[in-house]
């Protein structure tokens, strides 16, 4: 595999992988250009996660224009390998992890204590800047979500599914959301397969119910349905958000 996916060291000491070499090593059946374009849709940032490699002599062994290539950071290469969802992708990812460990170990042996300290400080500063950028990006989203879940409103199954989809935590529709809530034990179905919320979750404020009325076709009387409408509150929506994204079953402080 090392022959197929060589790892190169940059002038600044970082290591990089040729995207074309990665394409070959992964055994991708599609042509490189189409595959590379799809990989770049996963949110990788130019200049941070990859950089275009300018052709040296401009030669292409197959003729025509010079072939484009990109130098990937080792983390980006690992993530792309994992995105293939294949056994080969897992093997390549493990190969990169092992190669990175060997490279770091060899580099540490060659560096003095002062150089190691300087590298640690530089790495810490980079992580701090990255964290600050992430926090700055997430603050507006977090504020918007807090506004949603703290509101006094409630959502139908369809409305809740739409909100969860828009938040990027669940690609799910109304029917599948109800099925999931039944599976997780928030809802149950009666003999007619109609969903009902368990009373304890209503008392915890995750759901509210609203009476449904209908007109009796025989007597013309207005009657209350035995299956009230169940709606999801802001607190309940936040529980579902956490459950889908983090696997967290309940909000802290809620009794089981």
Short mmCIF file of C-alpha atoms in Angstrom, two decimals:
data_model
loop_
_atom_site.label_atom_id
_atom_site.label_comp_id
_atom_site.label_asym_id
_atom_site.label_seq_id
_atom_site.Cartn_x
_atom_site.Cartn_y
_atom_site.Cartn_z
CA UNK A 1 0.00 0.00 0.00
CA UNK A 2 2.93 2.31 0.69
CA UNK A 3 3.89 2.08 -2.99
CA UNK A 4 0.36 3.06 -4.05
CA UNK A 5 -0.19 5.85 -1.52
CA UNK A 6 3.11 7.54 -0.72
CA UNK A 7 3.14 10.10 2.08
CA UNK A 8 5.19 13.22 1.47
CA UNK A 9 6.70 15.66 3.93
CA UNK A 10 6.22 19.36 3.21
CA UNK A 11 8.80 22.07 3.85
CA UNK A 12 6.95 23.13 7.01
CA UNK A 13 7.19 19.63 8.47
CA UNK A 14 3.59 18.64 7.79
CA UNK A 15 2.74 15.53 5.80
CA UNK A 16 0.50 15.31 2.77
CA UNK A 17 -1.02 12.77 0.41
CA UNK A 18 -1.62 13.06 -3.31
CA UNK A 19 -5.34 12.87 -4.04
CA UNK A 20 -4.62 10.99 -7.27
CA UNK A 21 -2.51 8.48 -5.35
CA UNK A 22 -5.33 8.10 -2.81
CA UNK A 23 -7.82 7.53 -5.65
CA UNK A 24 -5.60 4.75 -6.99
CA UNK A 25 -4.93 3.21 -3.59
CA UNK A 26 -8.62 3.09 -2.71
CA UNK A 27 -9.39 1.29 -5.97
CA UNK A 28 -12.11 3.74 -6.94
CA UNK A 29 -13.98 2.58 -10.03
CA UNK A 30 -15.05 6.04 -11.18
CA UNK A 31 -12.79 8.46 -13.00
CA UNK A 32 -10.66 10.68 -10.79
CA UNK A 33 -12.20 14.03 -11.78
CA UNK A 34 -15.78 12.96 -10.99
CA UNK A 35 -14.76 11.32 -7.72
CA UNK A 36 -12.65 14.29 -6.59
CA UNK A 37 -15.49 16.72 -7.31
CA UNK A 38 -17.83 14.62 -5.15
CA UNK A 39 -15.32 14.44 -2.29
CA UNK A 40 -14.98 18.23 -2.25
CA UNK A 41 -18.73 18.53 -1.58
CA UNK A 42 -18.18 17.18 1.96
CA UNK A 43 -17.08 20.57 3.25
CA UNK A 44 -13.30 20.39 3.00
CA UNK A 45 -11.71 23.84 2.89
CA UNK A 46 -9.16 24.88 0.29
CA UNK A 47 -5.92 26.04 1.87
CA UNK A 48 -6.72 24.26 5.12
CA UNK A 49 -7.61 20.69 4.21
CA UNK A 50 -6.11 20.58 0.74
CA UNK A 51 -4.23 22.66 -1.80
CA UNK A 52 -3.98 22.31 -5.55
CA UNK A 53 -0.70 20.99 -6.87
CA UNK A 54 0.50 23.00 -9.83
CA UNK A 55 1.87 20.78 -12.64
CA UNK A 56 5.64 21.03 -12.87
CA UNK A 57 6.53 20.49 -16.51
CA UNK A 58 2.94 20.50 -17.63
CA UNK A 59 3.29 17.02 -19.08
CA UNK A 60 0.56 14.44 -19.18
CA UNK A 61 1.71 10.89 -20.06
CA UNK A 62 -1.63 10.30 -21.76
CA UNK A 63 -1.43 13.50 -23.77
CA UNK A 64 -3.68 16.55 -23.56
CA UNK A 65 -3.77 19.05 -20.72
CA UNK A 66 -1.73 18.53 -17.54
CA UNK A 67 -3.54 16.38 -14.98
CA UNK A 68 -4.81 18.21 -11.92
CA UNK A 69 -3.99 16.97 -8.46
CA UNK A 70 -4.42 18.12 -4.87
CA UNK A 71 -2.22 17.68 -1.82
CA UNK A 72 -4.39 16.50 1.08
CA UNK A 73 -3.56 16.83 4.74
CA UNK A 74 -3.24 13.47 6.44
CA UNK A 75 -6.47 14.11 8.39
CA UNK A 76 -8.34 14.90 5.18
CA UNK A 77 -6.96 11.76 3.54
CA UNK A 78 -8.15 9.68 6.52
CA UNK A 79 -11.61 11.22 6.38
CA UNK A 80 -11.94 10.65 2.63
CA UNK A 81 -10.87 7.04 3.09
CA UNK A 82 -13.56 6.61 5.75
CA UNK A 83 -16.18 8.23 3.49
CA UNK A 84 -15.82 5.36 1.01
CA UNK A 85 -17.65 3.07 3.46
CA UNK A 86 -15.70 0.05 2.27
CA UNK A 87 -13.25 -2.43 3.75
CA UNK A 88 -10.54 -1.00 1.52
CA UNK A 89 -11.31 2.47 2.84
CA UNK A 90 -10.94 1.23 6.42
CA UNK A 91 -7.61 -0.41 5.56
CA UNK A 92 -6.31 2.79 3.98
CA UNK A 93 -7.45 4.84 6.98
CA UNK A 94 -5.61 2.52 9.39
CA UNK A 95 -2.55 2.70 7.15
CA UNK A 96 -2.56 6.50 7.40
CA UNK A 97 -2.97 6.36 11.19
CA UNK A 98 -0.01 3.99 11.57
CA UNK A 99 2.11 5.97 9.11
CA UNK A 100 1.38 9.21 10.94
CA UNK A 101 2.41 7.67 14.27
CA UNK A 102 5.70 6.45 12.78
CA UNK A 103 6.36 9.82 11.21
CA UNK A 104 5.68 11.71 14.45
CA UNK A 105 7.85 9.33 16.47
CA UNK A 106 10.77 9.71 14.06
CA UNK A 107 10.33 13.47 14.03
CA UNK A 108 10.36 13.65 17.84
CA UNK A 109 13.67 11.79 17.98
CA UNK A 110 15.27 14.32 15.65
CA UNK A 111 13.98 17.42 17.48
CA UNK A 112 15.54 19.12 20.49
CA UNK A 113 13.56 19.85 23.66
CA UNK A 114 13.17 23.49 22.64
CA UNK A 115 11.92 22.50 19.20
CA UNK A 116 9.43 20.06 20.73
CA UNK A 117 8.17 22.77 23.07
CA UNK A 118 7.84 25.26 20.22
CA UNK A 119 5.90 22.74 18.17
CA UNK A 120 3.58 22.01 21.09
CA UNK A 121 2.89 25.72 21.58
CA UNK A 122 2.23 26.18 17.86
CA UNK A 123 -0.13 23.20 17.83
CA UNK A 124 -2.00 24.53 20.87
CA UNK A 125 -2.39 27.95 19.27
CA UNK A 126 -3.78 26.37 16.11
CA UNK A 127 -6.30 24.38 18.13
CA UNK A 128 -7.36 27.48 20.05
CA UNK A 129 -7.87 29.45 16.84
CA UNK A 130 -9.83 26.58 15.32
CA UNK A 131 -12.00 26.31 18.44
CA UNK A 132 -12.62 30.07 18.48
CA UNK A 133 -13.65 29.97 14.82
CA UNK A 134 -16.00 27.05 15.50
CA UNK A 135 -17.57 28.82 18.48
CA UNK A 136 -18.05 32.01 16.46
CA UNK A 137 -19.70 30.02 13.68
CA UNK A 138 -21.98 28.05 16.00
CA UNK A 139 -23.13 30.94 18.21
CA UNK A 140 -25.80 32.27 15.79
CA UNK A 141 -27.05 28.72 15.17
CA UNK A 142 -27.16 27.99 18.90
CA UNK A 143 -29.02 31.22 19.58
CA UNK A 144 -31.58 30.41 16.88
CA UNK A 145 -32.07 26.90 18.27
CA UNK A 146 -32.46 28.22 21.83
CA UNK A 147 -35.14 30.58 20.54
CA UNK A 148 -36.98 27.65 18.95
CA UNK A 149 -36.91 25.31 21.92
CA UNK A 150 -37.69 28.02 24.50
CA UNK A 151 -40.80 29.17 22.67
CA UNK A 152 -44.25 28.43 24.01
CA UNK A 153 -45.32 26.80 20.75
CA UNK A 154 -45.62 23.15 19.85
CA UNK A 155 -45.08 21.14 16.69
CA UNK A 156 -46.97 18.44 14.87
CA UNK A 157 -45.05 15.30 13.92
CA UNK A 158 -44.65 16.69 10.42
CA UNK A 159 -43.45 20.07 11.71
CA UNK A 160 -40.99 18.50 14.15
CA UNK A 161 -39.59 16.24 11.43
CA UNK A 162 -39.05 19.28 9.23
CA UNK A 163 -37.22 21.18 11.99
CA UNK A 164 -34.96 18.20 12.75
CA UNK A 165 -34.21 17.84 9.05
CA UNK A 166 -33.37 21.53 8.70
CA UNK A 167 -31.05 21.25 11.71
CA UNK A 168 -29.21 18.45 9.93
CA UNK A 169 -29.71 15.82 12.64
CA UNK A 170 -32.27 13.53 11.00
CA UNK A 171 -33.35 12.92 7.43
CA UNK A 172 -36.77 11.77 8.48
CA UNK A 173 -40.42 12.33 7.66
CA UNK A 174 -43.57 12.34 9.74
CA UNK A 175 -44.28 8.59 9.63
CA UNK A 176 -40.71 7.54 10.34
CA UNK A 177 -40.49 10.03 13.20
CA UNK A 178 -43.58 8.53 14.82
CA UNK A 179 -42.15 5.02 14.35
CA UNK A 180 -38.89 6.16 15.95
CA UNK A 181 -40.69 7.73 18.91
CA UNK A 182 -42.58 4.47 19.43
CA UNK A 183 -39.33 2.50 19.25
CA UNK A 184 -37.67 4.81 21.77
CA UNK A 185 -40.62 4.47 24.13
CA UNK A 186 -41.97 8.01 24.04
CA UNK A 187 -45.17 6.95 22.24
CA UNK A 188 -47.32 3.84 22.05
CA UNK A 189 -49.99 2.76 19.60
CA UNK A 190 -53.54 1.78 20.48
CA UNK A 191 -55.50 -1.06 18.92
CA UNK A 192 -56.18 1.12 15.88
CA UNK A 193 -52.44 1.87 15.49
CA UNK A 194 -52.93 5.51 16.52
CA UNK A 195 -49.97 7.06 18.39
CA UNK A 196 -50.36 8.30 21.97
CA UNK A 197 -47.78 9.93 24.25
CA UNK A 198 -47.02 8.26 27.57
CA UNK A 199 -48.38 10.30 30.47
CA UNK A 200 -44.99 10.67 32.18
CA UNK A 201 -43.55 12.42 29.12
CA UNK A 202 -46.56 14.72 28.99
CA UNK A 203 -45.97 15.55 32.67
CA UNK A 204 -42.28 16.21 31.93
CA UNK A 205 -43.36 18.73 29.31
CA UNK A 206 -42.09 16.92 26.23
CA UNK A 207 -45.54 16.61 24.67
CA UNK A 208 -48.91 18.30 24.88
CA UNK A 209 -52.24 16.90 23.80
CA UNK A 210 -55.16 18.66 22.23
CA UNK A 211 -58.65 17.25 22.08
CA UNK A 212 -59.99 16.30 18.69
CA UNK A 213 -63.66 16.62 17.96
CA UNK A 214 -65.77 15.18 15.20
CA UNK A 215 -69.40 15.23 14.18
CA UNK A 216 -71.30 11.98 14.61
CA UNK A 217 -72.77 11.25 11.19
CA UNK A 218 -75.78 9.46 12.67
CA UNK A 219 -76.80 11.86 15.43
CA UNK A 220 -75.15 15.08 14.29
CA UNK A 221 -73.65 15.50 17.74
CA UNK A 222 -70.14 16.82 18.30
CA UNK A 223 -68.03 14.23 20.09
CA UNK A 224 -64.48 14.08 21.42
CA UNK A 225 -62.16 11.63 19.72
CA UNK A 226 -60.58 8.90 21.83
CA UNK A 227 -57.24 9.77 20.20
CA UNK A 228 -56.25 13.35 21.09
CA UNK A 229 -53.77 15.17 18.90
CA UNK A 230 -50.21 14.82 20.22
CA UNK A 231 -47.84 17.74 19.66
CA UNK A 232 -44.16 18.06 20.52
CA UNK A 233 -43.10 20.97 22.73
CA UNK A 234 -39.89 22.97 22.45
CA UNK A 235 -38.43 20.95 25.32
CA UNK A 236 -39.45 17.74 23.59
CA UNK A 237 -37.91 18.94 20.34
CA UNK A 238 -34.63 19.58 22.15
CA UNK A 239 -34.72 16.06 23.61
CA UNK A 240 -35.17 14.61 20.12
CA UNK A 241 -32.40 16.82 18.75
CA UNK A 242 -30.00 15.51 21.41
CA UNK A 243 -31.17 11.94 20.92
CA UNK A 244 -30.62 12.01 17.16
CA UNK A 245 -27.32 13.88 17.29
CA UNK A 246 -25.66 12.62 20.45
CA UNK A 247 -27.59 9.53 21.48
CA UNK A 248 -28.58 11.27 24.72
CA UNK A 249 -31.83 9.77 25.96
CA UNK A 250 -33.09 12.46 28.31
CA UNK A 251 -32.34 16.06 29.15
CA UNK A 252 -30.26 16.40 32.33
CA UNK A 253 -32.50 16.62 35.39
CA UNK A 254 -35.48 14.79 33.90
CA UNK A 255 -36.58 11.72 35.77
CA UNK A 256 -36.53 8.42 33.94
#
